[in-house]
Amino acid sequence: MAKLSTHVLDTAHGRPAPGLQVTLYRIGPQGRQVVVTLRTNADGRTDQPLLAGDTIPTGVYELDFEAGAYFRAIGVELPDPAFVDRVTLRFGVADTHGHYHVPLLVSPWTYSTYRGS
């Protein structure tokens, strides 16, 4: 089964980031089109894959992670404007049968990602 999944870790507090809103967009000739919007669970993962099936469409995608809203919701005082607020990751899906895992490690001051397994 092909799928696209994500996982968000709050590196400032050393734990998963529950309740963080994640929106997946497909980038096409008409620009960004929303595919799905989900929230992370207690483990920092979404309860379902962002995409799943026998195949997933190739193309360019973006994930928007509402990191600033997450940090504000747990009581972190952020400057106005926040240094890290909405994190947008653009990536490509080339293998229709692949498993793409796009984790986000985030704090109010930095973030990183990689293609996970």
mmCIF file of C-alpha atoms in Angstrom:
data_model
loop_
_atom_site.group_PDB
_atom_site.id
_atom_site.type_symbol
_atom_site.label_atom_id
_atom_site.label_comp_id
_atom_site.label_asym_id
_atom_site.label_seq_id
_atom_site.Cartn_x
_atom_site.Cartn_y
_atom_site.Cartn_z
ATOM 1 C CA MET A 1 0.000 0.000 0.000
ATOM 2 C CA ALA A 2 1.294 3.465 -0.903
ATOM 3 C CA LYS A 3 0.926 6.259 1.612
ATOM 4 C CA LEU A 4 1.982 9.667 2.841
ATOM 5 C CA SER A 5 2.234 10.219 6.581
ATOM 6 C CA THR A 6 3.664 12.750 9.028
ATOM 7 C CA HIS A 7 4.776 13.030 12.637
ATOM 8 C CA VAL A 8 5.435 16.216 14.628
ATOM 9 C CA LEU A 9 7.881 16.388 17.522
ATOM 10 C CA ASP A 10 8.070 19.407 19.842
ATOM 11 C CA THR A 11 11.840 19.643 20.329
ATOM 12 C CA ALA A 12 11.525 22.532 22.790
ATOM 13 C CA HIS A 13 9.713 20.264 25.256
ATOM 14 C CA GLY A 14 11.092 16.877 24.184
ATOM 15 C CA ARG A 15 7.748 15.299 23.316
ATOM 16 C CA PRO A 16 5.248 14.746 20.513
ATOM 17 C CA ALA A 17 3.119 17.744 19.464
ATOM 18 C CA PRO A 18 -0.554 16.807 19.973
ATOM 19 C CA GLY A 19 -3.361 18.908 18.510
ATOM 20 C CA LEU A 20 -1.231 20.545 15.825
ATOM 21 C CA GLN A 21 -3.157 21.280 12.618
ATOM 22 C CA VAL A 22 -1.627 19.927 9.399
ATOM 23 C CA THR A 23 -2.935 20.724 5.906
ATOM 24 C CA LEU A 24 -1.798 18.872 2.788
ATOM 25 C CA TYR A 25 -1.971 20.685 -0.564
ATOM 26 C CA ARG A 26 -1.361 19.401 -4.070
ATOM 27 C CA ILE A 27 0.430 21.936 -6.250
ATOM 28 C CA GLY A 28 -0.866 22.097 -9.813
ATOM 29 C CA PRO A 29 -1.439 24.513 -12.668
ATOM 30 C CA GLN A 30 -4.155 26.302 -10.675
ATOM 31 C CA GLY A 31 -1.912 26.607 -7.596
ATOM 32 C CA ARG A 32 -2.467 25.006 -4.193
ATOM 33 C CA GLN A 33 -5.465 22.736 -3.764
ATOM 34 C CA VAL A 34 -6.359 21.387 -0.321
ATOM 35 C CA VAL A 35 -6.233 17.587 -0.133
ATOM 36 C CA VAL A 36 -6.877 17.132 3.597
ATOM 37 C CA THR A 37 -6.641 18.965 6.924
ATOM 38 C CA LEU A 38 -6.010 16.908 10.073
ATOM 39 C CA ARG A 39 -4.761 17.338 13.647
ATOM 40 C CA THR A 40 -2.042 15.345 15.314
ATOM 41 C CA ASN A 41 -2.937 12.907 18.087
ATOM 42 C CA ALA A 42 -1.243 12.395 21.480
ATOM 43 C CA ASP A 43 1.685 10.707 19.711
ATOM 44 C CA GLY A 44 2.166 13.668 17.342
ATOM 45 C CA ARG A 45 0.874 11.635 14.386
ATOM 46 C CA THR A 46 -2.334 11.914 12.418
ATOM 47 C CA ASP A 47 -4.849 9.141 13.057
ATOM 48 C CA GLN A 48 -4.940 8.359 9.346
ATOM 49 C CA PRO A 49 -2.416 8.781 6.544
ATOM 50 C CA LEU A 50 -2.555 12.044 4.599
ATOM 51 C CA LEU A 51 -2.783 9.948 1.412
ATOM 52 C CA ALA A 52 -3.208 6.191 1.095
ATOM 53 C CA GLY A 53 -4.222 3.581 -1.421
ATOM 54 C CA ASP A 54 -2.882 1.112 -3.935
ATOM 55 C CA THR A 55 -1.120 4.123 -5.466
ATOM 56 C CA ILE A 56 -0.732 7.790 -4.626
ATOM 57 C CA PRO A 57 -0.557 10.507 -7.288
ATOM 58 C CA THR A 58 2.886 11.726 -8.292
ATOM 59 C CA GLY A 59 3.449 15.450 -8.124
ATOM 60 C CA VAL A 60 4.435 18.345 -5.943
ATOM 61 C CA TYR A 61 2.828 18.744 -2.534
ATOM 62 C CA GLU A 62 3.018 21.123 0.401
ATOM 63 C CA LEU A 63 2.380 20.461 4.065
ATOM 64 C CA ASP A 64 1.433 23.422 6.266
ATOM 65 C CA PHE A 65 2.063 22.869 9.966
ATOM 66 C CA GLU A 66 0.419 25.418 12.306
ATOM 67 C CA ALA A 67 3.335 25.476 14.749
ATOM 68 C CA GLY A 68 2.720 28.964 16.150
ATOM 69 C CA ALA A 69 -0.889 28.144 17.020
ATOM 70 C CA TYR A 70 0.276 24.919 18.674
ATOM 71 C CA PHE A 71 2.871 26.698 20.839
ATOM 72 C CA ARG A 72 0.421 29.458 21.807
ATOM 73 C CA ALA A 73 -2.204 26.822 22.746
ATOM 74 C CA ILE A 74 0.200 25.144 25.194
ATOM 75 C CA GLY A 75 1.082 28.474 26.803
ATOM 76 C CA VAL A 76 4.394 29.354 25.155
ATOM 77 C CA GLU A 77 4.875 33.116 24.927
ATOM 78 C CA LEU A 78 5.904 33.958 21.388
ATOM 79 C CA PRO A 79 7.044 37.293 20.020
ATOM 80 C CA ASP A 80 4.699 39.153 17.685
ATOM 81 C CA PRO A 81 5.207 38.167 14.955
ATOM 82 C CA ALA A 82 6.428 34.705 15.899
ATOM 83 C CA PHE A 83 9.791 33.636 14.498
ATOM 84 C CA VAL A 84 8.403 30.192 13.552
ATOM 85 C CA ASP A 85 4.671 30.312 12.904
ATOM 86 C CA ARG A 86 3.314 28.364 9.934
ATOM 87 C CA VAL A 87 5.884 25.889 8.609
ATOM 88 C CA THR A 88 5.417 25.038 4.940
ATOM 89 C CA LEU A 89 7.296 22.088 3.474
ATOM 90 C CA ARG A 90 7.287 21.548 -0.296
ATOM 91 C CA PHE A 91 8.248 18.097 -1.544
ATOM 92 C CA GLY A 92 7.773 15.802 -4.499
ATOM 93 C CA VAL A 93 6.209 12.363 -4.779
ATOM 94 C CA ALA A 94 7.779 10.402 -7.635
ATOM 95 C CA ASP A 95 6.967 6.785 -6.690
ATOM 96 C CA THR A 96 3.234 6.016 -6.923
ATOM 97 C CA HIS A 97 3.765 2.879 -4.813
ATOM 98 C CA GLY A 98 6.059 4.452 -2.226
ATOM 99 C CA HIS A 99 5.729 5.216 1.452
ATOM 100 C CA TYR A 100 6.525 8.858 2.064
ATOM 101 C CA HIS A 101 6.890 9.888 5.693
ATOM 102 C CA VAL A 102 7.525 13.595 6.294
ATOM 103 C CA PRO A 103 8.271 14.286 9.969
ATOM 104 C CA LEU A 104 8.636 17.768 11.429
ATOM 105 C CA LEU A 105 10.872 18.561 14.390
ATOM 106 C CA VAL A 106 9.907 22.018 15.611
ATOM 107 C CA SER A 107 10.482 24.589 18.352
ATOM 108 C CA PRO A 108 9.569 28.294 18.499
ATOM 109 C CA TRP A 109 13.002 29.059 16.991
ATOM 110 C CA THR A 110 13.815 26.306 14.489
ATOM 111 C CA TYR A 111 12.525 23.352 12.524
ATOM 112 C CA SER A 112 13.848 20.494 10.439
ATOM 113 C CA THR A 113 12.529 17.630 8.373
ATOM 114 C CA TYR A 114 13.696 14.616 6.426
ATOM 115 C CA ARG A 115 12.198 11.734 4.474
ATOM 116 C CA GLY A 116 11.470 9.157 7.127
ATOM 117 C CA SER A 117 10.562 5.515 6.838
#
